mmCIF file of C-alpha atoms in Angstrom:
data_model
loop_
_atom_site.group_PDB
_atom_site.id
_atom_site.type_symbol
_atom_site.label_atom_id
_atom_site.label_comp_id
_atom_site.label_asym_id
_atom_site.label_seq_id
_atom_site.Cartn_x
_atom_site.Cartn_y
_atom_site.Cartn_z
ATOM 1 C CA UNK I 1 -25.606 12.070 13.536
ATOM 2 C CA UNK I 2 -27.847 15.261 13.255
ATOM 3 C CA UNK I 3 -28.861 16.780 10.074
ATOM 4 C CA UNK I 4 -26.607 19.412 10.281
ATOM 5 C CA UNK I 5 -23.568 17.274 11.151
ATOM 6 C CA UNK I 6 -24.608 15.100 7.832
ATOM 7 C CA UNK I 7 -24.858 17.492 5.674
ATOM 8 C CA UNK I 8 -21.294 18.771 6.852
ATOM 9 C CA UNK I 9 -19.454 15.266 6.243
ATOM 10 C CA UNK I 10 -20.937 15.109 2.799
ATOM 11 C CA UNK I 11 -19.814 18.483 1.767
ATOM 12 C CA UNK I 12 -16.126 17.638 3.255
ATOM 13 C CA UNK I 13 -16.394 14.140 1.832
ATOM 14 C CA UNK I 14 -17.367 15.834 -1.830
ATOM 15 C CA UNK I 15 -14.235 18.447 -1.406
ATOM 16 C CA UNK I 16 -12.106 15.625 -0.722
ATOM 17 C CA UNK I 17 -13.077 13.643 -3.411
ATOM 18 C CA UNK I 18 -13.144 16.270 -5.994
ATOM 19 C CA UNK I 19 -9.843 18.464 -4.520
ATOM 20 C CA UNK I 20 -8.091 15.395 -3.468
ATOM 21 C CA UNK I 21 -6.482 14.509 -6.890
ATOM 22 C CA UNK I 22 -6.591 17.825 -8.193
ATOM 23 C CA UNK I 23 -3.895 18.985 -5.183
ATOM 24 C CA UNK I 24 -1.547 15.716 -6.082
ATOM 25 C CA UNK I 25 -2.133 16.098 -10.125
ATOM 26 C CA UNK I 26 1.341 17.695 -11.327
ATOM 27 C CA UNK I 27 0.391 21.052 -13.567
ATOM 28 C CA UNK I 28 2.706 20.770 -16.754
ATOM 29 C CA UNK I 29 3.255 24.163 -18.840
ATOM 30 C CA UNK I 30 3.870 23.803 -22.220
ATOM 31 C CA UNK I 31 7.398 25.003 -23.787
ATOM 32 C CA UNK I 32 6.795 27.685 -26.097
ATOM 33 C CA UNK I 33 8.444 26.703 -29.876
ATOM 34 C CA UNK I 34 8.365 28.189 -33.279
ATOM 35 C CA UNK I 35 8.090 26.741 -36.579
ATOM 36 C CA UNK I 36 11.101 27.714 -37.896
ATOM 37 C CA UNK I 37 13.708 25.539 -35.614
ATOM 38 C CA UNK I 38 13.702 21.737 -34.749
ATOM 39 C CA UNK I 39 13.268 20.754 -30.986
ATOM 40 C CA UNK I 40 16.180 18.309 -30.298
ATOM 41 C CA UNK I 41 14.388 16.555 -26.869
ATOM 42 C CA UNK I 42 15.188 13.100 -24.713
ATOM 43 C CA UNK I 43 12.188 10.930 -23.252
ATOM 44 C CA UNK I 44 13.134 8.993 -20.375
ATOM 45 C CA UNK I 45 12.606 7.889 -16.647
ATOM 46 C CA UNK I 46 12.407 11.452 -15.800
ATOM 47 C CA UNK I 47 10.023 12.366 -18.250
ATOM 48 C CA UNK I 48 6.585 13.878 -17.816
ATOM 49 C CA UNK I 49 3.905 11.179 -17.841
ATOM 50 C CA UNK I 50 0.788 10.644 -19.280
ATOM 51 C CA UNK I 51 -2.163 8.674 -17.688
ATOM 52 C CA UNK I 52 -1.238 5.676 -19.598
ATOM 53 C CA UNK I 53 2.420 5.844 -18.282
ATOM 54 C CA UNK I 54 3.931 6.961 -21.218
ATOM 55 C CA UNK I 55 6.543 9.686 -21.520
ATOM 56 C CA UNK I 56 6.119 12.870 -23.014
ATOM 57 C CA UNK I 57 7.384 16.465 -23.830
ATOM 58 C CA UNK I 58 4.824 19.409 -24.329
ATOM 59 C CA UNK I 59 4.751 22.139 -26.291
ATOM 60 C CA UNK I 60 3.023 25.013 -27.145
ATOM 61 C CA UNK I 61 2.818 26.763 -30.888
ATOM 62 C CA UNK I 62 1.055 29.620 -31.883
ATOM 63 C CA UNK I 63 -0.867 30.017 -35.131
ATOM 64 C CA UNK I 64 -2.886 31.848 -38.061
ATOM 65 C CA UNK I 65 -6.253 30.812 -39.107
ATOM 66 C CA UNK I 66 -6.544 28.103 -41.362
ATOM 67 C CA UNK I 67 -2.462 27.906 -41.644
ATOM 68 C CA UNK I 68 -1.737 24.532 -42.371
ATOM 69 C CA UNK I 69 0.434 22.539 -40.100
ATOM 70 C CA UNK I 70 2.467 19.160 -40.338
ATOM 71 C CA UNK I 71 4.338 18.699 -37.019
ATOM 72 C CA UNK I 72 6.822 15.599 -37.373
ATOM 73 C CA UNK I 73 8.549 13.846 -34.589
ATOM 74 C CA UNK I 74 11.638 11.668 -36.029
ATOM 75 C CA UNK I 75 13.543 8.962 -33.460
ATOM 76 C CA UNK I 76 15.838 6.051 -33.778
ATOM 77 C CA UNK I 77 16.208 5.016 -30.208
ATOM 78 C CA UNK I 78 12.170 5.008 -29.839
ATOM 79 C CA UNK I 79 8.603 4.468 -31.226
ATOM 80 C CA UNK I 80 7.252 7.996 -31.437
ATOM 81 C CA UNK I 81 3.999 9.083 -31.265
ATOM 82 C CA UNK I 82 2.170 12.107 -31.360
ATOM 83 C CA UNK I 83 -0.659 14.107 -30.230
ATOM 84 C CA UNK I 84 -1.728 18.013 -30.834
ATOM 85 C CA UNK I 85 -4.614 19.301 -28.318
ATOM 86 C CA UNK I 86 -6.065 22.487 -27.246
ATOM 87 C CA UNK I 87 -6.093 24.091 -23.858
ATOM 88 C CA UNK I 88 -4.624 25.726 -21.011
ATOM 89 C CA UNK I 89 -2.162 23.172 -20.022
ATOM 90 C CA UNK I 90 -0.303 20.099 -21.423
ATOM 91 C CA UNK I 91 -2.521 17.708 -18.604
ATOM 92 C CA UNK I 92 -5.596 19.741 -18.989
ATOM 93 C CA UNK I 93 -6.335 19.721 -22.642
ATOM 94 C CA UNK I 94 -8.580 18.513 -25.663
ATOM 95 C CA UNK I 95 -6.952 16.142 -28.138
ATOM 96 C CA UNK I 96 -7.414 17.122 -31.142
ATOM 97 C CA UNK I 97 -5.360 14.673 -33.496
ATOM 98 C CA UNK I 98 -3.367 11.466 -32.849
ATOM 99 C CA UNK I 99 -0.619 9.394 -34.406
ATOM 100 C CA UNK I 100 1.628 7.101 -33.823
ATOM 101 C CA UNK I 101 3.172 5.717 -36.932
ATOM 102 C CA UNK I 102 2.363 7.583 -40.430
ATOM 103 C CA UNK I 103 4.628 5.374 -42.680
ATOM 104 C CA UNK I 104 4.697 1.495 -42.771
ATOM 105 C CA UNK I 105 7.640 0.181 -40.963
ATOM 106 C CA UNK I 106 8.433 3.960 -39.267
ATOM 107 C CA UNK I 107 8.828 4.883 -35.841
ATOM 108 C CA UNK I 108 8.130 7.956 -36.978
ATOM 109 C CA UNK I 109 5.181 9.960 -36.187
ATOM 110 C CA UNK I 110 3.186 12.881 -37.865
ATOM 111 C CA UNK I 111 0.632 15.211 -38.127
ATOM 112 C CA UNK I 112 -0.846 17.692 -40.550
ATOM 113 C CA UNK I 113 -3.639 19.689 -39.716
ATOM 114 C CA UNK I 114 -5.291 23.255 -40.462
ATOM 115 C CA UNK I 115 -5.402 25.351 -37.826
ATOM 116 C CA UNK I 116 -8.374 27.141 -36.069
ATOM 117 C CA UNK I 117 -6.035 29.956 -35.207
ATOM 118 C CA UNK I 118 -4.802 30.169 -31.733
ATOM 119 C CA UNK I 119 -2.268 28.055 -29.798
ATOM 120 C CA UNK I 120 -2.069 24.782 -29.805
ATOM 121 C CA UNK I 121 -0.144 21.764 -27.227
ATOM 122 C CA UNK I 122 1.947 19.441 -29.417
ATOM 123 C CA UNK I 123 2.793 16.586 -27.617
ATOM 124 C CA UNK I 124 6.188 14.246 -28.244
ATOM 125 C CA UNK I 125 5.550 10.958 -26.513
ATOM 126 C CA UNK I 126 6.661 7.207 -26.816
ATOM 127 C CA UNK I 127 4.094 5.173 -27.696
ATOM 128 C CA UNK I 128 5.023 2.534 -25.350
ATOM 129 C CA UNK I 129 5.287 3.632 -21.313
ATOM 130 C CA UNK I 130 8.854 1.917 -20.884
ATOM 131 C CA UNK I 131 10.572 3.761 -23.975
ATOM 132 C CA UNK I 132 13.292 6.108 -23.606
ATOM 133 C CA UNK I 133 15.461 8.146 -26.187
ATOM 134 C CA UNK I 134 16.806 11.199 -28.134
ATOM 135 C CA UNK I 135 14.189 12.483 -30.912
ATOM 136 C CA UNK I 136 13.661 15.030 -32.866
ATOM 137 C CA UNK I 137 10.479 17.368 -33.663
ATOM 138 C CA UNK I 138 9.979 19.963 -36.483
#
């Protein structure tokens, strides 16, 4: 193989290697939600899924600077968890705070936080990747 013929494989093996995932990597949009109504939402086998496996809804709020934020998410059929991030989209962003339990013997999960300003992902997810069920997020 010639120089030029080299160099050409390793460029195409690169884009492959780099694009490859990126064109079978499913682009999730948040929801937009306000503060002042509850999210009623199911996790199940249909779900959006994180790396880990585990299901999850996304969604996106918008905020003030240095507004302070508790974000709760409340199920009986399932061990919630969740997670509030910053970016683009809900599988391309920075996590900013996690939880999975916040009381002793709950299956609830929440956070409180004060806010850069901005919009941020909130993220209502089981904390184990075979859960399923109704829940609840204010």
């Amino acid at each position: 193989m010639n120089n030029k013929a080299l160099w050409r494989f390793t460029i195409a093996a690169l884009l492959v290697a780099i694009m490859g995932p990126l064109a079978f990597a499913q682009i999730v949009q948040p929801t937009p939600v306000s503060f002042d109504n509850a999210v009623e939402g199911r996790l199940d086998d249909k779900s959006q899924r994180l790396p880990d496996g585990t299901p999850y809804d996304c969604y996106a709020v918008s905020t003030e600077p240095g507004q302070v934020i508790t974000v709760t998410l409340r199920s009986s059929d399932l061990n919630s968890a969740l997670r509030v991030a910053r970016g683009a989209l809900c599988t391309a962003s920075a996590i900013q705070h996690d939880n999975d339990n916040f009381q002793a013997g709950s299956q609830d999960a929440q956070i409180t936080f004060r806010a850069a300003g901005g919009r941020y992902l909130v993220l209502a997810r089981a904390a184990d990747a075979d859960a399923a069920g109704a829940y609840s997020l204010t």
